[in-house]
Amino acid sequence: MKISDETIDRVKSARSIVFFTGAGISAESGIPVFRGKDGLWSKLKPEELANFDALLKNPKMVWEWYEHRKYIMKESKPNSAHLAISEFQNYFPEVTVATQNIDNLHRRAGSKTVYELHGNIERNYCINCHTFYNNDVPFVDGIPKCKCGGLIRPDVVWFGEFLPQDQFNASEKASEDCDVFFIIGTSAVVYPAASLIYTAKAGKAYLIEINIESTEASHIVDESYFGKAGEVLPAILEKIKN
Ligand code: NAD
């Protein structure tokens, strides 16, 4: 993959870099994406399972799907894209990850400033008393039940729900102030997360997209690299180091 001189110059001279990531960055770790080529969307409808009403109506079915997703995410490992982002921390004073992913792979790769816009699948909480649970949730007849009797749900943002305000505000601030803003493996259609792209654009940032195909963001970015995140990011990092 040819990396342009402009990318190298912009990144090398940056003080603050934001990596805005989506499901595509974890595809090479074996976690299916929702949209795009090979997206899960065509096989089943995540919006029918990833919502609060579905949990109330059919907690067993929703939890079966989440147990399956939890298992895949737990078994997967950070790939060369997550690891490259973590390595950027050795060369730049401010490196921020604002991720739509719930798989915890950025933290497991060693990234320190990670804002989780859509929660984290490794956490769960009771919808009644708000007690938090890790992955050892107590099941009663296939349904996770808190000691207070309330239903337990994964601590992720479902369709129609608000984003964790602290995580979104911190991501917005970082996007406003950064010099380079990477958009990686996201279809850029899920709002309000995707609005960070426009926040960065309105600031002083140079926008670089990495995706296997063009997206809703492609027309406003400064440069697009069409390739796998696990190949393009290490290639950029290598140029920076030389
Ligand atoms: P998306 O599924 O809508 O889009 C994935 C994007 O990644 C597509 O544009 C696709 O072309 C691109 N892509 C696929 N493989 C790639 C690769 N190897 N390198 C670079 N790009 C690649 O994902 P989204 O925009 O993040 O929105 C989906 C929502 O679903 C998110 O909010 C997220 O919370 C959730 N989700 C999370 C995970 C996860 O945590 N790993 C997985 C699936 C869905």
GROMACS .gro file of C-alpha atoms and ligand atoms in nm:
model
  286
    1MET     CA    1   0.000   0.000   0.000
    2LYS     CA    2   0.145   0.336  -0.107
    3ILE     CA    3   0.128   0.594   0.172
    4SER     CA    4   0.128   0.953   0.046
    5ASP     CA    5   0.389   1.212   0.147
    6GLU     CA    6   0.103   1.433   0.266
    7THR     CA    7  -0.015   1.165   0.511
    8ILE     CA    8   0.336   1.115   0.643
    9ASP     CA    9   0.400   1.491   0.683
   10ARG     CA   10   0.062   1.556   0.849
   11VAL     CA   11   0.094   1.267   1.091
   12LYS     CA   12   0.461   1.331   1.171
   13SER     CA   13   0.393   1.694   1.261
   14ALA     CA   14   0.083   1.614   1.470
   15ARG     CA   15   0.071   1.665   1.845
   16SER     CA   16  -0.271   1.520   1.897
   17ILE     CA   17  -0.422   1.229   1.704
   18VAL     CA   18  -0.770   1.080   1.732
   19PHE     CA   19  -0.858   0.733   1.604
   20PHE     CA   20  -1.233   0.701   1.547
   21THR     CA   21  -1.299   0.331   1.498
   22GLY     CA   22  -1.583   0.099   1.406
   23ALA     CA   23  -1.655  -0.270   1.367
   24GLY     CA   24  -1.427  -0.300   1.059
   25ILE     CA   25  -1.112  -0.260   1.267
   26SER     CA   26  -1.199  -0.581   1.452
   27ALA     CA   27  -1.300  -0.777   1.141
   28GLU     CA   28  -0.947  -0.915   1.108
   29SER     CA   29  -0.976  -1.040   1.467
   30GLY     CA   30  -1.266  -1.257   1.351
   31ILE     CA   31  -1.554  -1.041   1.480
   32PRO     CA   32  -1.825  -0.997   1.215
   33VAL     CA   33  -1.919  -0.641   1.112
   34PHE     CA   34  -2.283  -0.532   1.080
   35ARG     CA   35  -2.271  -0.357   0.741
   36GLY     CA   36  -2.059  -0.356   0.429
   37LYS     CA   37  -1.923  -0.659   0.245
   38ASP     CA   38  -1.980  -0.978   0.456
   39GLY     CA   39  -2.187  -0.775   0.703
   40LEU     CA   40  -2.409  -0.958   0.950
   41TRP     CA   41  -2.696  -0.727   0.853
   42SER     CA   42  -2.790  -0.942   0.554
   43LYS     CA   43  -2.807  -1.260   0.765
   44LEU     CA   44  -3.001  -1.138   1.067
   45LYS     CA   45  -3.134  -0.806   1.187
   46PRO     CA   46  -2.928  -0.678   1.482
   47GLU     CA   47  -3.174  -0.391   1.532
   48GLU     CA   48  -3.444  -0.648   1.621
   49LEU     CA   49  -3.231  -0.797   1.898
   50ALA     CA   50  -3.025  -0.500   2.011
   51ASN     CA   51  -3.303  -0.304   2.172
   52PHE     CA   52  -3.462  -0.274   2.516
   53ASP     CA   53  -3.813  -0.386   2.410
   54ALA     CA   54  -3.669  -0.707   2.267
   55LEU     CA   55  -3.502  -0.776   2.604
   56LEU     CA   56  -3.831  -0.729   2.789
   57LYS     CA   57  -4.027  -0.938   2.537
   58ASN     CA   58  -3.779  -1.218   2.488
   59PRO     CA   59  -3.484  -1.199   2.730
   60LYS     CA   60  -3.379  -1.557   2.654
   61MET     CA   61  -3.340  -1.491   2.281
   62VAL     CA   62  -3.158  -1.159   2.331
   63TRP     CA   63  -2.924  -1.319   2.582
   64GLU     CA   64  -2.853  -1.616   2.354
   65TRP     CA   65  -2.736  -1.371   2.089
   66TYR     CA   66  -2.526  -1.176   2.342
   67GLU     CA   67  -2.375  -1.492   2.491
   68HIS     CA   68  -2.271  -1.584   2.137
   69ARG     CA   69  -2.123  -1.236   2.073
   70LYS     CA   70  -1.953  -1.231   2.414
   71TYR     CA   71  -1.792  -1.565   2.340
   72ILE     CA   72  -1.660  -1.453   1.998
   73MET     CA   73  -1.523  -1.127   2.141
   74LYS     CA   74  -1.363  -1.294   2.443
   75GLU     CA   75  -1.189  -1.551   2.223
   76SER     CA   76  -1.061  -1.291   1.976
   77LYS     CA   77  -0.733  -1.104   2.005
   78PRO     CA   78  -0.627  -0.752   1.908
   79ASN     CA   79  -0.497  -0.750   1.551
   80SER     CA   80  -0.216  -0.552   1.389
   81ALA     CA   81  -0.442  -0.244   1.351
   82HIS     CA   82  -0.526  -0.227   1.725
   83LEU     CA   83  -0.159  -0.287   1.807
   84ALA     CA   84  -0.038  -0.017   1.566
   85ILE     CA   85  -0.274   0.238   1.727
   86SER     CA   86  -0.138   0.146   2.068
   87GLU     CA   87   0.219   0.188   1.938
   88PHE     CA   88   0.139   0.542   1.818
   89GLN     CA   89   0.141   0.632   2.191
   90ASN     CA   90   0.520   0.590   2.189
   91TYR     CA   91   0.563   0.866   1.931
   92PHE     CA   92   0.290   1.125   1.995
   93PRO     CA   93   0.196   1.312   2.315
   94GLU     CA   94  -0.182   1.280   2.273
   95VAL     CA   95  -0.338   0.969   2.125
   96THR     CA   96  -0.710   0.920   2.177
   97VAL     CA   97  -0.930   0.632   2.065
   98ALA     CA   98  -1.302   0.704   2.027
   99THR     CA   99  -1.454   0.368   1.944
  100GLN     CA  100  -1.800   0.249   1.852
  101ASN     CA  101  -1.687  -0.103   1.930
  102ILE     CA  102  -1.791  -0.291   2.239
  103ASP     CA  103  -1.525  -0.563   2.215
  104ASN     CA  104  -1.261  -0.413   2.448
  105LEU     CA  105  -0.983  -0.488   2.194
  106HIS     CA  106  -0.829  -0.138   2.203
  107ARG     CA  107  -0.769  -0.164   2.577
  108ARG     CA  108  -0.642  -0.518   2.542
  109ALA     CA  109  -0.398  -0.388   2.278
  110GLY     CA  110  -0.263  -0.136   2.531
  111SER     CA  111  -0.434   0.189   2.427
  112LYS     CA  112  -0.467   0.410   2.733
  113THR     CA  113  -0.714   0.684   2.641
  114VAL     CA  114  -1.013   0.494   2.506
  115TYR     CA  115  -1.365   0.640   2.496
  116GLU     CA  116  -1.632   0.374   2.450
  117LEU     CA  117  -1.920   0.542   2.272
  118HIS     CA  118  -2.140   0.231   2.266
  119GLY     CA  119  -2.040   0.062   2.591
  120ASN     CA  120  -1.848  -0.256   2.662
  121ILE     CA  121  -1.977  -0.610   2.621
  122GLU     CA  122  -1.768  -0.731   2.915
  123ARG     CA  123  -1.985  -0.529   3.156
  124ASN     CA  124  -2.350  -0.592   3.251
  125TYR     CA  125  -2.594  -0.430   3.490
  126CYS     CA  126  -2.932  -0.487   3.652
  127ILE     CA  127  -3.209  -0.276   3.496
  128ASN     CA  128  -3.375  -0.254   3.838
  129CYS     CA  129  -3.106  -0.175   4.098
  130HIS     CA  130  -2.814  -0.090   3.862
  131THR     CA  131  -2.573  -0.334   4.026
  132PHE     CA  132  -2.283  -0.399   3.787
  133TYR     CA  133  -2.170  -0.749   3.693
  134ASN     CA  134  -1.870  -0.873   3.499
  135ASN     CA  135  -1.910  -1.172   3.269
  136ASP     CA  136  -2.007  -1.403   3.557
  137VAL     CA  137  -2.374  -1.312   3.544
  138PRO     CA  138  -2.608  -1.540   3.743
  139PHE     CA  139  -2.850  -1.722   3.510
  140VAL     CA  140  -3.191  -1.853   3.621
  141ASP     CA  141  -3.362  -2.069   3.353
  142GLY     CA  142  -3.149  -1.917   3.077
  143ILE     CA  143  -3.218  -1.560   3.188
  144PRO     CA  144  -2.968  -1.351   3.385
  145LYS     CA  145  -3.131  -1.236   3.706
  146CYS     CA  146  -2.991  -1.000   3.968
  147LYS     CA  147  -3.012  -1.087   4.338
  148CYS     CA  148  -3.286  -0.820   4.359
  149GLY     CA  149  -3.487  -1.016   4.098
  150GLY     CA  150  -3.430  -0.759   3.819
  151LEU     CA  151  -3.324  -0.848   3.466
  152ILE     CA  152  -2.956  -0.805   3.385
  153ARG     CA  153  -2.855  -0.652   3.052
  154PRO     CA  154  -2.523  -0.597   2.875
  155ASP     CA  155  -2.378  -0.248   2.929
  156VAL     CA  156  -2.397  -0.158   2.561
  157VAL     CA  157  -2.590   0.114   2.380
  158TRP     CA  158  -2.889  -0.028   2.197
  159PHE     CA  159  -3.090   0.122   1.913
  160GLY     CA  160  -3.287   0.421   2.037
  161GLU     CA  161  -3.073   0.471   2.350
  162PHE     CA  162  -2.853   0.762   2.453
  163LEU     CA  163  -2.475   0.742   2.441
  164PRO     CA  164  -2.282   0.766   2.769
  165GLN     CA  165  -2.254   1.144   2.791
  166ASP     CA  166  -1.907   1.154   2.951
  167GLN     CA  167  -1.760   0.932   2.678
  168PHE     CA  168  -1.921   1.131   2.398
  169ASN     CA  169  -1.827   1.472   2.542
  170ALA     CA  170  -1.464   1.370   2.588
  171SER     CA  171  -1.455   1.233   2.231
  172GLU     CA  172  -1.603   1.556   2.097
  173LYS     CA  173  -1.344   1.767   2.277
  174ALA     CA  174  -1.059   1.549   2.148
  175SER     CA  175  -1.201   1.563   1.793
  176GLU     CA  176  -1.232   1.943   1.805
  177ASP     CA  177  -0.872   1.986   1.918
  178CYS     CA  178  -0.681   1.721   1.726
  179ASP     CA  179  -0.439   1.767   1.433
  180VAL     CA  180  -0.509   1.435   1.261
  181PHE     CA  181  -0.837   1.242   1.277
  182PHE     CA  182  -0.839   0.883   1.151
  183ILE     CA  183  -1.172   0.720   1.054
  184ILE     CA  184  -1.121   0.345   1.053
  185GLY     CA  185  -1.354   0.056   0.966
  186THR     CA  186  -1.680   0.240   1.014
  187SER     CA  187  -1.969   0.279   0.773
  188ALA     CA  188  -2.015   0.625   0.934
  189VAL     CA  189  -2.393   0.598   0.941
  190VAL     CA  190  -2.457   0.545   1.313
  191TYR     CA  191  -2.536   0.876   1.486
  192PRO     CA  192  -2.450   1.061   1.702
  193ALA     CA  193  -2.113   0.879   1.695
  194ALA     CA  194  -2.056   0.964   1.326
  195SER     CA  195  -2.102   1.335   1.402
  196LEU     CA  196  -1.747   1.332   1.546
  197ILE     CA  197  -1.623   1.323   1.186
  198TYR     CA  198  -1.791   1.658   1.120
  199THR     CA  199  -1.669   1.798   1.452
  200ALA     CA  200  -1.312   1.714   1.354
  201LYS     CA  201  -1.365   1.857   1.006
  202ALA     CA  202  -1.493   2.185   1.154
  203GLY     CA  203  -1.178   2.203   1.369
  204LYS     CA  204  -0.825   2.199   1.231
  205ALA     CA  205  -0.788   1.826   1.177
  206TYR     CA  206  -0.658   1.650   0.870
  207LEU     CA  207  -0.900   1.360   0.803
  208ILE     CA  208  -0.771   1.020   0.691
  209GLU     CA  209  -1.010   0.733   0.625
  210ILE     CA  210  -0.915   0.364   0.616
  211ASN     CA  211  -1.180   0.122   0.491
  212ILE     CA  212  -1.212  -0.161   0.243
  213GLU     CA  213  -1.476   0.037   0.054
  214SER     CA  214  -1.604   0.393   0.025
  215THR     CA  215  -1.843   0.518   0.293
  216GLU     CA  216  -2.067   0.810   0.382
  217ALA     CA  217  -1.754   0.988   0.510
  218SER     CA  218  -1.542   0.941   0.198
  219HIS     CA  219  -1.656   1.264   0.031
  220ILE     CA  220  -1.545   1.489   0.316
  221VAL     CA  221  -1.214   1.334   0.419
  222ASP     CA  222  -0.877   1.463   0.300
  223GLU     CA  223  -0.746   1.119   0.208
  224SER     CA  224  -0.895   0.770   0.180
  225TYR     CA  225  -0.699   0.446   0.189
  226PHE     CA  226  -0.902   0.155   0.056
  227GLY     CA  227  -0.757  -0.153   0.217
  228LYS     CA  228  -0.763  -0.357   0.535
  229ALA     CA  229  -0.699  -0.163   0.855
  230GLY     CA  230  -0.458  -0.437   0.967
  231GLU     CA  231  -0.241  -0.366   0.664
  232VAL     CA  232  -0.275   0.011   0.613
  233LEU     CA  233  -0.218   0.125   0.974
  234PRO     CA  234   0.106  -0.070   1.027
  235ALA     CA  235   0.226   0.065   0.688
  236ILE     CA  236   0.161   0.423   0.802
  237LEU     CA  237   0.328   0.360   1.139
  238GLU     CA  238   0.632   0.213   0.968
  239LYS     CA  239   0.673   0.529   0.755
  240ILE     CA  240   0.641   0.747   1.067
  241LYS     CA  241   0.911   0.551   1.247
  242ASN     CA  242   1.158   0.578   0.957
  243NAD     P1  243  -2.051  -0.127   1.041
  243NAD     O1  244  -2.070  -0.275   1.059
  243NAD     O2  245  -2.168  -0.043   1.010
  243NAD     O3  246  -1.944  -0.103   0.925
  243NAD     C1  247  -1.822  -0.174   0.921
  243NAD     C2  248  -1.732  -0.104   0.824
  243NAD     O4  249  -1.604  -0.166   0.830
  243NAD     C3  250  -1.779  -0.112   0.678
  243NAD     O5  251  -1.772   0.018   0.622
  243NAD     C4  252  -1.678  -0.207   0.612
  243NAD     O6  253  -1.653  -0.173   0.478
  243NAD     C5  254  -1.554  -0.183   0.697
  243NAD     N1  255  -1.457  -0.292   0.704
  243NAD     C6  256  -1.480  -0.426   0.704
  243NAD     N2  257  -1.365  -0.494   0.715
  243NAD     C7  258  -1.264  -0.402   0.722
  243NAD     C8  259  -1.123  -0.409   0.738
  243NAD     N3  260  -1.058  -0.527   0.747
  243NAD     N4  261  -1.052  -0.293   0.742
  243NAD     C9  262  -1.114  -0.172   0.731
  243NAD     N5  263  -1.249  -0.158   0.718
  243NAD    C10  264  -1.323  -0.272   0.714
  243NAD     O7  265  -1.974  -0.077   1.170
  243NAD     P2  266  -1.990   0.056   1.254
  243NAD     O8  267  -1.980   0.172   1.163
  243NAD     O9  268  -1.896   0.043   1.368
  243NAD    O10  269  -2.139   0.053   1.313
  243NAD    C11  270  -2.196  -0.065   1.367
  243NAD    C12  271  -2.236  -0.061   1.514
  243NAD    O11  272  -2.242  -0.198   1.557
  243NAD    C13  273  -2.136   0.006   1.603
  243NAD    O12  274  -2.202   0.102   1.671
  243NAD    C14  275  -2.085  -0.102   1.700
  243NAD    O13  276  -2.119  -0.071   1.833
  243NAD    C15  277  -2.160  -0.227   1.668
  243NAD     N6  278  -2.070  -0.341   1.638
  243NAD    C16  279  -1.956  -0.360   1.711
  243NAD    C17  280  -1.872  -0.466   1.683
  243NAD    C18  281  -1.746  -0.480   1.766
  243NAD    O14  282  -1.742  -0.434   1.880
  243NAD     N7  283  -1.640  -0.541   1.712
  243NAD    C19  284  -1.901  -0.554   1.580
  243NAD    C20  285  -2.021  -0.533   1.505
  243NAD    C21  286  -2.104  -0.425   1.536
   0.00000   0.00000   0.00000
